[in-house]
mmCIF file with all atom_site columns, C-alpha atoms in Angstrom:
data_model
loop_
_atom_site.group_PDB
_atom_site.id
_atom_site.type_symbol
_atom_site.label_atom_id
_atom_site.label_alt_id
_atom_site.label_comp_id
_atom_site.label_asym_id
_atom_site.label_entity_id
_atom_site.label_seq_id
_atom_site.pdbx_PDB_ins_code
_atom_site.Cartn_x
_atom_site.Cartn_y
_atom_site.Cartn_z
_atom_site.occupancy
_atom_site.B_iso_or_equiv
_atom_site.pdbx_formal_charge
_atom_site.auth_seq_id
_atom_site.auth_comp_id
_atom_site.auth_asym_id
_atom_site.auth_atom_id
_atom_site.pdbx_PDB_model_num
ATOM 1   C CA . ASP A 1 1   ? 11.579  13.145 -31.919 1.00 84.00 ? 17  ASP A CA 1
ATOM 2   C CA . SER A 1 2   ? 10.068  15.263 -29.135 1.00 82.00 ? 18  SER A CA 1
ATOM 3   C CA . GLY A 1 3   ? 13.365  16.750 -27.935 1.00 93.00 ? 19  GLY A CA 1
ATOM 4   C CA . VAL A 1 4   ? 12.979  15.071 -24.536 1.00 97.00 ? 20  VAL A CA 1
ATOM 5   C CA . THR A 1 5   ? 15.644  12.482 -23.784 1.00 97.00 ? 21  THR A CA 1
ATOM 6   C CA . GLN A 1 6   ? 15.650  9.709  -21.231 1.00 98.00 ? 22  GLN A CA 1
ATOM 7   C CA . THR A 1 7   ? 18.319  7.314  -20.118 1.00 97.00 ? 23  THR A CA 1
ATOM 8   C CA . PRO A 1 8   ? 18.677  4.438  -19.869 1.00 97.00 ? 24  PRO A CA 1
ATOM 9   C CA . LYS A 1 9   ? 16.253  2.901  -22.357 1.00 96.00 ? 25  LYS A CA 1
ATOM 10  C CA . HIS A 1 10  ? 16.106  -0.374 -20.496 1.00 96.00 ? 26  HIS A CA 1
ATOM 11  C CA . LEU A 1 11  ? 16.911  -1.410 -16.945 1.00 97.00 ? 27  LEU A CA 1
ATOM 12  C CA . ILE A 1 12  ? 16.850  -4.882 -15.481 1.00 97.00 ? 28  ILE A CA 1
ATOM 13  C CA . THR A 1 13  ? 17.397  -5.184 -11.771 1.00 97.00 ? 29  THR A CA 1
ATOM 14  C CA . ALA A 1 14  ? 16.475  -7.268 -8.761  1.00 97.00 ? 30  ALA A CA 1
ATOM 15  C CA . THR A 1 15  ? 13.986  -6.746 -5.978  1.00 97.00 ? 31  THR A CA 1
ATOM 16  C CA . GLY A 1 16  ? 15.291  -4.586 -3.162  1.00 97.00 ? 32  GLY A CA 1
ATOM 17  C CA . GLN A 1 17  ? 17.641  -2.648 -5.407  1.00 97.00 ? 33  GLN A CA 1
ATOM 18  C CA . ARG A 1 18  ? 17.734  1.067  -6.187  1.00 98.00 ? 34  ARG A CA 1
ATOM 19  C CA . VAL A 1 19  ? 17.836  2.675  -9.630  1.00 98.00 ? 35  VAL A CA 1
ATOM 20  C CA . THR A 1 20  ? 18.002  6.186  -11.031 1.00 98.00 ? 36  THR A CA 1
ATOM 21  C CA . LEU A 1 21  ? 16.233  7.274  -14.191 1.00 98.00 ? 37  LEU A CA 1
ATOM 22  C CA . ARG A 1 22  ? 17.351  10.411 -15.955 1.00 98.00 ? 38  ARG A CA 1
ATOM 23  C CA . CYS A 1 23  ? 15.433  12.903 -18.073 1.00 98.00 ? 39  CYS A CA 1
ATOM 24  C CA . SER A 1 24  ? 16.533  15.949 -20.046 1.00 97.00 ? 40  SER A CA 1
ATOM 25  C CA . PRO A 1 25  ? 13.673  18.263 -21.058 1.00 97.00 ? 41  PRO A CA 1
ATOM 26  C CA . ARG A 1 26  ? 13.303  20.073 -24.358 1.00 96.00 ? 42  ARG A CA 1
ATOM 27  C CA . SER A 1 27  ? 15.505  23.102 -24.673 1.00 94.00 ? 43  SER A CA 1
ATOM 28  C CA . GLY A 1 28  ? 13.878  25.991 -22.825 1.00 91.00 ? 44  GLY A CA 1
ATOM 29  C CA . ASP A 1 29  ? 11.273  23.912 -20.983 1.00 94.00 ? 45  ASP A CA 1
ATOM 30  C CA . LEU A 1 30  ? 11.173  24.538 -17.244 1.00 93.00 ? 46  LEU A CA 1
ATOM 31  C CA . SER A 1 31  ? 8.664   21.876 -16.212 1.00 93.00 ? 47  SER A CA 1
ATOM 32  C CA . VAL A 1 32  ? 9.371   18.171 -16.013 1.00 95.00 ? 48  VAL A CA 1
ATOM 33  C CA . TYR A 1 33  ? 6.733   15.552 -15.292 1.00 95.00 ? 49  TYR A CA 1
ATOM 34  C CA . TRP A 1 34  ? 7.194   11.878 -14.463 1.00 97.00 ? 50  TRP A CA 1
ATOM 35  C CA . TYR A 1 35  ? 4.606   9.263  -15.395 1.00 96.00 ? 51  TYR A CA 1
ATOM 36  C CA . GLN A 1 36  ? 4.464   5.544  -14.799 1.00 96.00 ? 52  GLN A CA 1
ATOM 37  C CA . GLN A 1 37  ? 2.804   3.240  -17.319 1.00 95.00 ? 53  GLN A CA 1
ATOM 38  C CA . SER A 1 38  ? 1.996   -0.275 -16.229 1.00 90.00 ? 54  SER A CA 1
ATOM 39  C CA . LEU A 1 39  ? -0.355  -2.817 -17.742 1.00 79.00 ? 55  LEU A CA 1
ATOM 40  C CA . ASP A 1 40  ? -2.851  -2.710 -14.895 1.00 71.00 ? 56  ASP A CA 1
ATOM 41  C CA . GLN A 1 41  ? -2.615  0.976  -13.912 1.00 71.00 ? 57  GLN A CA 1
ATOM 42  C CA . GLY A 1 42  ? -2.330  2.736  -17.241 1.00 81.00 ? 58  GLY A CA 1
ATOM 43  C CA . LEU A 1 43  ? -0.528  6.080  -17.418 1.00 90.00 ? 59  LEU A CA 1
ATOM 44  C CA . GLN A 1 44  ? -0.257  7.593  -13.962 1.00 93.00 ? 60  GLN A CA 1
ATOM 45  C CA . PHE A 1 45  ? 1.193   10.940 -12.965 1.00 92.00 ? 61  PHE A CA 1
ATOM 46  C CA . LEU A 1 46  ? 3.923   10.673 -10.351 1.00 95.00 ? 62  LEU A CA 1
ATOM 47  C CA . ILE A 1 47  ? 5.451   14.093 -9.793  1.00 95.00 ? 63  ILE A CA 1
ATOM 48  C CA . GLN A 1 48  ? 6.144   17.455 -11.427 1.00 93.00 ? 64  GLN A CA 1
ATOM 49  C CA . TYR A 1 49  ? 9.068   19.815 -11.027 1.00 94.00 ? 65  TYR A CA 1
ATOM 50  C CA . TYR A 1 50  ? 9.164   23.386 -12.219 1.00 92.00 ? 66  TYR A CA 1
ATOM 51  C CA . ASN A 1 51  ? 12.451  25.257 -12.379 1.00 93.00 ? 67  ASN A CA 1
ATOM 52  C CA . GLY A 1 52  ? 13.969  23.131 -9.641  1.00 94.00 ? 68  GLY A CA 1
ATOM 53  C CA . GLU A 1 53  ? 11.002  23.114 -7.277  1.00 94.00 ? 69  GLU A CA 1
ATOM 54  C CA . GLU A 1 54  ? 8.459   20.378 -6.700  1.00 93.00 ? 70  GLU A CA 1
ATOM 55  C CA . ARG A 1 55  ? 5.155   21.594 -8.128  1.00 90.00 ? 71  ARG A CA 1
ATOM 56  C CA . ALA A 1 56  ? 2.690   18.752 -7.923  1.00 89.00 ? 72  ALA A CA 1
ATOM 57  C CA . LYS A 1 57  ? 2.580   15.258 -6.558  1.00 90.00 ? 73  LYS A CA 1
ATOM 58  C CA . GLY A 1 58  ? 0.504   12.358 -7.785  1.00 89.00 ? 74  GLY A CA 1
ATOM 59  C CA . ASN A 1 59  ? 0.428   8.729  -6.797  1.00 84.00 ? 75  ASN A CA 1
ATOM 60  C CA . ILE A 1 60  ? 4.113   8.543  -6.060  1.00 93.00 ? 76  ILE A CA 1
ATOM 61  C CA . LEU A 1 61  ? 5.235   5.941  -3.543  1.00 94.00 ? 77  LEU A CA 1
ATOM 62  C CA . GLU A 1 62  ? 7.387   6.964  -0.585  1.00 95.00 ? 78  GLU A CA 1
ATOM 63  C CA . ARG A 1 63  ? 10.096  4.662  -1.961  1.00 97.00 ? 79  ARG A CA 1
ATOM 64  C CA . PHE A 1 64  ? 10.288  6.933  -5.005  1.00 97.00 ? 80  PHE A CA 1
ATOM 65  C CA . SER A 1 65  ? 11.801  10.387 -5.080  1.00 97.00 ? 81  SER A CA 1
ATOM 66  C CA . ALA A 1 66  ? 12.776  12.895 -7.701  1.00 97.00 ? 82  ALA A CA 1
ATOM 67  C CA . GLN A 1 67  ? 14.662  16.102 -8.137  1.00 97.00 ? 83  GLN A CA 1
ATOM 68  C CA . GLN A 1 68  ? 15.359  18.683 -10.810 1.00 97.00 ? 84  GLN A CA 1
ATOM 69  C CA . PHE A 1 69  ? 18.826  20.100 -11.100 1.00 97.00 ? 85  PHE A CA 1
ATOM 70  C CA . PRO A 1 70  ? 19.963  23.668 -11.992 1.00 96.00 ? 86  PRO A CA 1
ATOM 71  C CA . ASP A 1 71  ? 20.521  22.590 -15.607 1.00 95.00 ? 87  ASP A CA 1
ATOM 72  C CA . LEU A 1 72  ? 16.844  21.468 -15.559 1.00 96.00 ? 88  LEU A CA 1
ATOM 73  C CA . HIS A 1 73  ? 17.461  17.788 -16.065 1.00 97.00 ? 89  HIS A CA 1
ATOM 74  C CA . SER A 1 74  ? 15.581  15.568 -13.666 1.00 98.00 ? 90  SER A CA 1
ATOM 75  C CA . GLU A 1 75  ? 16.195  12.255 -11.981 1.00 98.00 ? 91  GLU A CA 1
ATOM 76  C CA . LEU A 1 76  ? 13.683  9.791  -10.623 1.00 98.00 ? 92  LEU A CA 1
ATOM 77  C CA . ASN A 1 77  ? 15.031  7.542  -7.906  1.00 98.00 ? 93  ASN A CA 1
ATOM 78  C CA . LEU A 1 78  ? 13.302  4.244  -7.201  1.00 98.00 ? 94  LEU A CA 1
ATOM 79  C CA . SER A 1 79  ? 14.413  2.314  -4.136  1.00 97.00 ? 95  SER A CA 1
ATOM 80  C CA . SER A 1 80  ? 13.561  -0.968 -2.401  1.00 97.00 ? 96  SER A CA 1
ATOM 81  C CA . LEU A 1 81  ? 12.247  -2.135 -5.749  1.00 97.00 ? 97  LEU A CA 1
ATOM 82  C CA . GLU A 1 82  ? 9.387   -4.594 -5.910  1.00 97.00 ? 98  GLU A CA 1
ATOM 83  C CA . LEU A 1 83  ? 8.153   -6.767 -8.756  1.00 96.00 ? 99  LEU A CA 1
ATOM 84  C CA . GLY A 1 84  ? 5.185   -4.450 -9.149  1.00 93.00 ? 100 GLY A CA 1
ATOM 85  C CA . ASP A 1 85  ? 7.455   -1.520 -9.959  1.00 95.00 ? 101 ASP A CA 1
ATOM 86  C CA . SER A 1 86  ? 8.159   -3.054 -13.354 1.00 96.00 ? 102 SER A CA 1
ATOM 87  C CA . ALA A 1 87  ? 6.779   -0.550 -15.831 1.00 96.00 ? 103 ALA A CA 1
ATOM 88  C CA . LEU A 1 88  ? 7.548   2.037  -18.458 1.00 96.00 ? 104 LEU A CA 1
ATOM 89  C CA . TYR A 1 89  ? 8.585   5.327  -16.907 1.00 97.00 ? 105 TYR A CA 1
ATOM 90  C CA . PHE A 1 90  ? 8.079   8.415  -19.032 1.00 97.00 ? 106 PHE A CA 1
ATOM 91  C CA . CYS A 1 91  ? 9.103   11.929 -18.441 1.00 97.00 ? 107 CYS A CA 1
ATOM 92  C CA . ALA A 1 92  ? 7.516   14.844 -20.222 1.00 96.00 ? 108 ALA A CA 1
ATOM 93  C CA . SER A 1 93  ? 8.321   18.515 -20.378 1.00 95.00 ? 109 SER A CA 1
ATOM 94  C CA . SER A 1 94  ? 6.522   21.777 -21.006 1.00 91.00 ? 110 SER A CA 1
ATOM 95  C CA . PRO A 1 95  ? 7.660   25.406 -21.161 1.00 89.00 ? 111 PRO A CA 1
ATOM 96  C CA . GLN A 1 96  ? 6.059   26.630 -17.955 1.00 78.00 ? 112 GLN A CA 1
ATOM 97  C CA . THR A 1 97  ? 3.485   25.242 -15.574 1.00 69.00 ? 113 THR A CA 1
ATOM 98  C CA . SER A 1 98  ? 0.369   27.096 -16.590 1.00 70.00 ? 114 SER A CA 1
ATOM 99  C CA . GLY A 1 99  ? -2.759  25.251 -17.520 1.00 67.00 ? 115 GLY A CA 1
ATOM 100 C CA . GLY A 1 100 ? -3.223  24.063 -21.040 1.00 72.00 ? 116 GLY A CA 1
ATOM 101 C CA . GLU A 1 101 ? 0.404   23.618 -21.928 1.00 81.00 ? 117 GLU A CA 1
ATOM 102 C CA . THR A 1 102 ? 1.343   20.843 -24.294 1.00 87.00 ? 118 THR A CA 1
ATOM 103 C CA . GLN A 1 103 ? 3.487   18.170 -22.718 1.00 91.00 ? 119 GLN A CA 1
ATOM 104 C CA . TYR A 1 104 ? 6.066   16.418 -24.864 1.00 93.00 ? 120 TYR A CA 1
ATOM 105 C CA . PHE A 1 105 ? 7.010   12.922 -23.845 1.00 95.00 ? 121 PHE A CA 1
ATOM 106 C CA . GLY A 1 106 ? 10.393  11.292 -23.886 1.00 97.00 ? 122 GLY A CA 1
ATOM 107 C CA . PRO A 1 107 ? 10.979  7.771  -25.234 1.00 96.00 ? 123 PRO A CA 1
ATOM 108 C CA . GLY A 1 108 ? 10.670  6.203  -21.788 1.00 96.00 ? 124 GLY A CA 1
ATOM 109 C CA . THR A 1 109 ? 12.721  3.880  -19.626 1.00 97.00 ? 125 THR A CA 1
ATOM 110 C CA . ARG A 1 110 ? 11.539  0.285  -19.432 1.00 96.00 ? 126 ARG A CA 1
ATOM 111 C CA . LEU A 1 111 ? 12.212  -1.071 -15.955 1.00 97.00 ? 127 LEU A CA 1
ATOM 112 C CA . LEU A 1 112 ? 12.067  -4.768 -15.260 1.00 97.00 ? 128 LEU A CA 1
ATOM 113 C CA . VAL A 1 113 ? 12.386  -5.920 -11.665 1.00 97.00 ? 129 VAL A CA 1
ATOM 114 C CA . LEU A 1 114 ? 13.163  -9.611 -11.269 1.00 96.00 ? 130 LEU A CA 1
ATOM 115 C CA . GLY B 2 1   ? -8.713  14.493 -7.797  1.00 77.00 ? 30  GLY B CA 1
ATOM 116 C CA . GLU B 2 2   ? -9.685  14.264 -11.424 1.00 86.00 ? 31  GLU B CA 1
ATOM 117 C CA . ASN B 2 3   ? -11.062 10.973 -12.773 1.00 91.00 ? 32  ASN B CA 1
ATOM 118 C CA . VAL B 2 4   ? -11.093 10.366 -16.511 1.00 95.00 ? 33  VAL B CA 1
ATOM 119 C CA . GLU B 2 5   ? -13.059 7.483  -17.996 1.00 96.00 ? 34  GLU B CA 1
ATOM 120 C CA . GLN B 2 6   ? -12.547 6.334  -21.569 1.00 97.00 ? 35  GLN B CA 1
ATOM 121 C CA . HIS B 2 7   ? -14.640 4.115  -23.838 1.00 97.00 ? 36  HIS B CA 1
ATOM 122 C CA . PRO B 2 8   ? -14.427 1.770  -25.616 1.00 97.00 ? 37  PRO B CA 1
ATOM 123 C CA . SER B 2 9   ? -11.322 -0.082 -24.502 1.00 96.00 ? 38  SER B CA 1
ATOM 124 C CA . THR B 2 10  ? -10.976 -1.718 -27.920 1.00 97.00 ? 39  THR B CA 1
ATOM 125 C CA . LEU B 2 11  ? -12.299 -0.635 -31.285 1.00 98.00 ? 40  LEU B CA 1
ATOM 126 C CA . SER B 2 12  ? -12.002 -2.325 -34.677 1.00 98.00 ? 41  SER B CA 1
ATOM 127 C CA . VAL B 2 13  ? -13.026 -0.542 -37.864 1.00 97.00 ? 42  VAL B CA 1
ATOM 128 C CA . GLN B 2 14  ? -12.684 -1.180 -41.552 1.00 98.00 ? 43  GLN B CA 1
ATOM 129 C CA . GLU B 2 15  ? -10.234 0.969  -43.438 1.00 97.00 ? 44  GLU B CA 1
ATOM 130 C CA . GLY B 2 16  ? -11.985 4.114  -44.611 1.00 97.00 ? 45  GLY B CA 1
ATOM 131 C CA . ASP B 2 17  ? -14.607 4.056  -41.861 1.00 97.00 ? 46  ASP B CA 1
ATOM 132 C CA . SER B 2 18  ? -14.761 6.505  -38.972 1.00 98.00 ? 47  SER B CA 1
ATOM 133 C CA . ALA B 2 19  ? -13.731 5.851  -35.387 1.00 98.00 ? 48  ALA B CA 1
ATOM 134 C CA . VAL B 2 20  ? -15.054 7.617  -32.297 1.00 98.00 ? 49  VAL B CA 1
ATOM 135 C CA . ILE B 2 21  ? -13.572 7.438  -28.806 1.00 98.00 ? 50  ILE B CA 1
ATOM 136 C CA . LYS B 2 22  ? -15.318 9.033  -25.861 1.00 98.00 ? 51  LYS B CA 1
ATOM 137 C CA . CYS B 2 23  ? -14.068 10.314 -22.513 1.00 98.00 ? 52  CYS B CA 1
ATOM 138 C CA . THR B 2 24  ? -15.715 11.789 -19.464 1.00 97.00 ? 53  THR B CA 1
ATOM 139 C CA . TYR B 2 25  ? -14.080 13.744 -16.677 1.00 96.00 ? 54  TYR B CA 1
ATOM 140 C CA . SER B 2 26  ? -15.146 14.546 -13.144 1.00 94.00 ? 55  SER B CA 1
ATOM 141 C CA . ASP B 2 27  ? -13.494 17.837 -12.202 1.00 90.00 ? 56  ASP B CA 1
ATOM 142 C CA . SER B 2 28  ? -15.336 20.841 -13.594 1.00 89.00 ? 57  SER B CA 1
ATOM 143 C CA . ALA B 2 29  ? -12.128 22.872 -13.146 1.00 87.00 ? 58  ALA B CA 1
ATOM 144 C CA . SER B 2 30  ? -10.407 20.878 -15.900 1.00 90.00 ? 59  SER B CA 1
ATOM 145 C CA . ASN B 2 31  ? -9.738  23.123 -18.867 1.00 89.00 ? 60  ASN B CA 1
ATOM 146 C CA . TYR B 2 32  ? -7.293  21.334 -21.129 1.00 91.00 ? 61  TYR B CA 1
ATOM 147 C CA . PHE B 2 33  ? -7.954  18.057 -22.934 1.00 94.00 ? 62  PHE B CA 1
ATOM 148 C CA . PRO B 2 34  ? -5.223  16.494 -25.065 1.00 95.00 ? 63  PRO B CA 1
ATOM 149 C CA . TRP B 2 35  ? -5.327  13.243 -26.991 1.00 97.00 ? 64  TRP B CA 1
ATOM 150 C CA . TYR B 2 36  ? -2.246  11.085 -27.344 1.00 96.00 ? 65  TYR B CA 1
ATOM 151 C CA . LYS B 2 37  ? -1.496  8.240  -29.723 1.00 97.00 ? 66  LYS B CA 1
ATOM 152 C CA . GLN B 2 38  ? 0.845   5.522  -28.536 1.00 95.00 ? 67  GLN B CA 1
ATOM 153 C CA . GLU B 2 39  ? 2.303   2.783  -30.674 1.00 93.00 ? 68  GLU B CA 1
ATOM 154 C CA . LEU B 2 40  ? 3.589   -0.355 -29.026 1.00 88.00 ? 69  LEU B CA 1
ATOM 155 C CA . GLY B 2 41  ? 6.618   0.363  -26.865 1.00 86.00 ? 70  GLY B CA 1
ATOM 156 C CA . LYS B 2 42  ? 6.806   3.982  -27.985 1.00 91.00 ? 71  LYS B CA 1
ATOM 157 C CA . ARG B 2 43  ? 6.173   7.289  -26.290 1.00 94.00 ? 72  ARG B CA 1
ATOM 158 C CA . PRO B 2 44  ? 2.736   8.919  -26.266 1.00 94.00 ? 73  PRO B CA 1
ATOM 159 C CA . GLN B 2 45  ? 2.507   11.484 -29.056 1.00 95.00 ? 74  GLN B CA 1
ATOM 160 C CA . LEU B 2 46  ? 0.118   14.401 -28.968 1.00 94.00 ? 75  LEU B CA 1
ATOM 161 C CA . ILE B 2 47  ? -2.269  14.302 -31.918 1.00 96.00 ? 76  ILE B CA 1
ATOM 162 C CA . ILE B 2 48  ? -4.741  17.015 -31.011 1.00 96.00 ? 77  ILE B CA 1
ATOM 163 C CA . ASP B 2 49  ? -5.844  19.006 -28.000 1.00 93.00 ? 78  ASP B CA 1
ATOM 164 C CA . ILE B 2 50  ? -8.688  21.301 -27.041 1.00 92.00 ? 79  ILE B CA 1
ATOM 165 C CA . ARG B 2 51  ? -9.122  23.958 -24.417 1.00 88.00 ? 80  ARG B CA 1
ATOM 166 C CA . SER B 2 52  ? -12.278 24.676 -22.506 1.00 82.00 ? 81  SER B CA 1
ATOM 167 C CA . ASN B 2 53  ? -13.081 27.881 -24.343 1.00 81.00 ? 82  ASN B CA 1
ATOM 168 C CA . VAL B 2 54  ? -13.497 25.932 -27.599 1.00 81.00 ? 83  VAL B CA 1
ATOM 169 C CA . GLY B 2 55  ? -16.224 23.427 -28.480 1.00 89.00 ? 84  GLY B CA 1
ATOM 170 C CA . GLU B 2 56  ? -14.611 21.722 -31.441 1.00 94.00 ? 85  GLU B CA 1
ATOM 171 C CA . LYS B 2 57  ? -11.243 21.539 -33.138 1.00 94.00 ? 86  LYS B CA 1
ATOM 172 C CA . LYS B 2 58  ? -10.252 19.827 -36.350 1.00 96.00 ? 87  LYS B CA 1
ATOM 173 C CA . ASP B 2 59  ? -6.938  18.871 -37.900 1.00 94.00 ? 88  ASP B CA 1
ATOM 174 C CA . GLN B 2 60  ? -7.280  17.095 -41.232 1.00 95.00 ? 89  GLN B CA 1
ATOM 175 C CA . ARG B 2 61  ? -8.865  13.682 -40.486 1.00 97.00 ? 90  ARG B CA 1
ATOM 176 C CA . ILE B 2 62  ? -8.888  14.186 -36.725 1.00 98.00 ? 91  ILE B CA 1
ATOM 177 C CA . ALA B 2 63  ? -11.390 16.202 -34.732 1.00 97.00 ? 92  ALA B CA 1
ATOM 178 C CA . VAL B 2 64  ? -12.149 16.641 -31.053 1.00 97.00 ? 93  VAL B CA 1
ATOM 179 C CA . THR B 2 65  ? -15.376 17.884 -29.511 1.00 96.00 ? 94  THR B CA 1
ATOM 180 C CA . LEU B 2 66  ? -15.910 19.112 -25.978 1.00 95.00 ? 95  LEU B CA 1
ATOM 181 C CA . ASN B 2 67  ? -19.123 19.405 -24.005 1.00 94.00 ? 96  ASN B CA 1
ATOM 182 C CA . LYS B 2 68  ? -18.291 21.221 -20.788 1.00 92.00 ? 97  LYS B CA 1
ATOM 183 C CA . THR B 2 69  ? -21.799 20.977 -19.400 1.00 93.00 ? 98  THR B CA 1
ATOM 184 C CA . ALA B 2 70  ? -21.846 17.213 -19.695 1.00 94.00 ? 99  ALA B CA 1
ATOM 185 C CA . LYS B 2 71  ? -18.117 16.953 -18.926 1.00 95.00 ? 100 LYS B CA 1
ATOM 186 C CA . HIS B 2 72  ? -17.280 14.796 -21.876 1.00 95.00 ? 101 HIS B CA 1
ATOM 187 C CA . PHE B 2 73  ? -15.062 15.040 -24.920 1.00 97.00 ? 102 PHE B CA 1
ATOM 188 C CA . SER B 2 74  ? -14.615 12.833 -27.941 1.00 98.00 ? 103 SER B CA 1
ATOM 189 C CA . LEU B 2 75  ? -12.035 12.026 -30.597 1.00 98.00 ? 104 LEU B CA 1
ATOM 190 C CA . HIS B 2 76  ? -13.218 11.486 -34.143 1.00 98.00 ? 105 HIS B CA 1
ATOM 191 C CA . ILE B 2 77  ? -11.002 9.968  -36.807 1.00 98.00 ? 106 ILE B CA 1
ATOM 192 C CA . THR B 2 78  ? -12.394 9.911  -40.318 1.00 97.00 ? 107 THR B CA 1
ATOM 193 C CA . GLU B 2 79  ? -11.220 7.889  -43.344 1.00 97.00 ? 108 GLU B CA 1
ATOM 194 C CA . THR B 2 80  ? -9.205  5.609  -41.104 1.00 98.00 ? 109 THR B CA 1
ATOM 195 C CA . GLN B 2 81  ? -6.001  4.064  -42.404 1.00 97.00 ? 110 GLN B CA 1
ATOM 196 C CA . PRO B 2 82  ? -4.007  1.051  -41.162 1.00 96.00 ? 111 PRO B CA 1
ATOM 197 C CA . GLU B 2 83  ? -1.364  3.400  -39.755 1.00 96.00 ? 112 GLU B CA 1
ATOM 198 C CA . ASP B 2 84  ? -4.005  4.804  -37.420 1.00 97.00 ? 113 ASP B CA 1
ATOM 199 C CA . SER B 2 85  ? -3.867  1.500  -35.526 1.00 97.00 ? 114 SER B CA 1
ATOM 200 C CA . ALA B 2 86  ? -2.509  2.277  -32.049 1.00 97.00 ? 115 ALA B CA 1
ATOM 201 C CA . VAL B 2 87  ? -3.631  2.939  -28.496 1.00 96.00 ? 116 VAL B CA 1
ATOM 202 C CA . TYR B 2 88  ? -5.268  6.325  -27.983 1.00 97.00 ? 117 TYR B CA 1
ATOM 203 C CA . PHE B 2 89  ? -5.368  8.071  -24.621 1.00 97.00 ? 118 PHE B CA 1
ATOM 204 C CA . CYS B 2 90  ? -7.470  11.013 -23.601 1.00 97.00 ? 119 CYS B CA 1
ATOM 205 C CA . ALA B 2 91  ? -6.342  13.216 -20.730 1.00 95.00 ? 120 ALA B CA 1
ATOM 206 C CA . ALA B 2 92  ? -7.484  16.178 -18.692 1.00 93.00 ? 121 ALA B CA 1
ATOM 207 C CA . SER B 2 93  ? -5.691  18.883 -16.803 1.00 90.00 ? 122 SER B CA 1
ATOM 208 C CA . THR B 2 94  ? -7.019  21.442 -14.354 1.00 79.00 ? 123 THR B CA 1
ATOM 209 C CA . GLY B 2 95  ? -4.107  23.775 -14.859 1.00 65.00 ? 124 GLY B CA 1
ATOM 210 C CA . THR B 2 96  ? -4.536  25.262 -11.393 1.00 64.00 ? 125 THR B CA 1
ATOM 211 C CA . GLY B 2 97  ? -0.894  26.137 -10.841 1.00 61.00 ? 126 GLY B CA 1
ATOM 212 C CA . ALA B 2 98  ? 0.090   22.691 -12.001 1.00 64.00 ? 127 ALA B CA 1
ATOM 213 C CA . ASN B 2 99  ? -0.248  21.114 -15.369 1.00 75.00 ? 128 ASN B CA 1
ATOM 214 C CA . ASN B 2 100 ? -0.183  17.397 -14.666 1.00 83.00 ? 129 ASN B CA 1
ATOM 215 C CA . LEU B 2 101 ? -2.351  15.207 -16.837 1.00 89.00 ? 130 LEU B CA 1
ATOM 216 C CA . PHE B 2 102 ? -4.921  12.669 -15.713 1.00 92.00 ? 131 PHE B CA 1
ATOM 217 C CA . PHE B 2 103 ? -5.204  9.963  -18.343 1.00 94.00 ? 132 PHE B CA 1
ATOM 218 C CA . GLY B 2 104 ? -8.016  7.726  -19.427 1.00 95.00 ? 133 GLY B CA 1
ATOM 219 C CA . THR B 2 105 ? -7.381  3.989  -19.615 1.00 94.00 ? 134 THR B CA 1
ATOM 220 C CA . GLY B 2 106 ? -6.778  3.938  -23.356 1.00 95.00 ? 135 GLY B CA 1
ATOM 221 C CA . THR B 2 107 ? -8.512  2.628  -26.475 1.00 96.00 ? 136 THR B CA 1
ATOM 222 C CA . ARG B 2 108 ? -6.815  0.106  -28.699 1.00 96.00 ? 137 ARG B CA 1
ATOM 223 C CA . LEU B 2 109 ? -7.845  0.995  -32.250 1.00 98.00 ? 138 LEU B CA 1
ATOM 224 C CA . THR B 2 110 ? -7.369  -1.575 -34.994 1.00 98.00 ? 139 THR B CA 1
ATOM 225 C CA . VAL B 2 111 ? -7.976  -0.550 -38.589 1.00 97.00 ? 140 VAL B CA 1
ATOM 226 C CA . ILE B 2 112 ? -8.606  -3.570 -40.765 1.00 96.00 ? 141 ILE B CA 1
ATOM 227 C CA . PRO B 2 113 ? -7.313  -3.199 -44.345 1.00 94.00 ? 142 PRO B CA 1
#
């Protein structure tokens, strides 16, 4: 157990819908990262938040957004869902945002868009 | 941005043999290189990492080597066991104010008993 929690574990929804994925980092970690894992794209970085502020952006679609709240949990919002958004979504956390920090991954949310 | 390539994509070894997975990266500013093991449907788990000021690091049967000049790093697993069967990902991070990881495409390792 990494100490990072994610809910829900599974989500099944329809195209065009909107969903929210939730992540709670390890106690004391200020950085939260979101990654998408799909069969054809591998593990891809989406976005990072550090202490409530957006820190880095990867290949995140405009239909996706995220935020980190004062209690440091983070939510990833996916809207206008498409079949291709079906994937495993992981969040990870680290203490700060300096280089070379170990990232601990949560168990993931499996999203299936029908 | 950073581009990490990983080879081979699949690897089968006999139990007790060694396994080697290789990765190359493109951004010379990258300074942190973790390796993750992922079992089917589970989260990636860190197994070993190396920073750019170190050339080699070992933890029991697992070792990682880094060649900064050539921009490549490798994972070595000795005395493989069936429980080593999983997908292994290498990653790189530049750490320039952000810490996001760029992952390789993964290697599916199968250890044959």
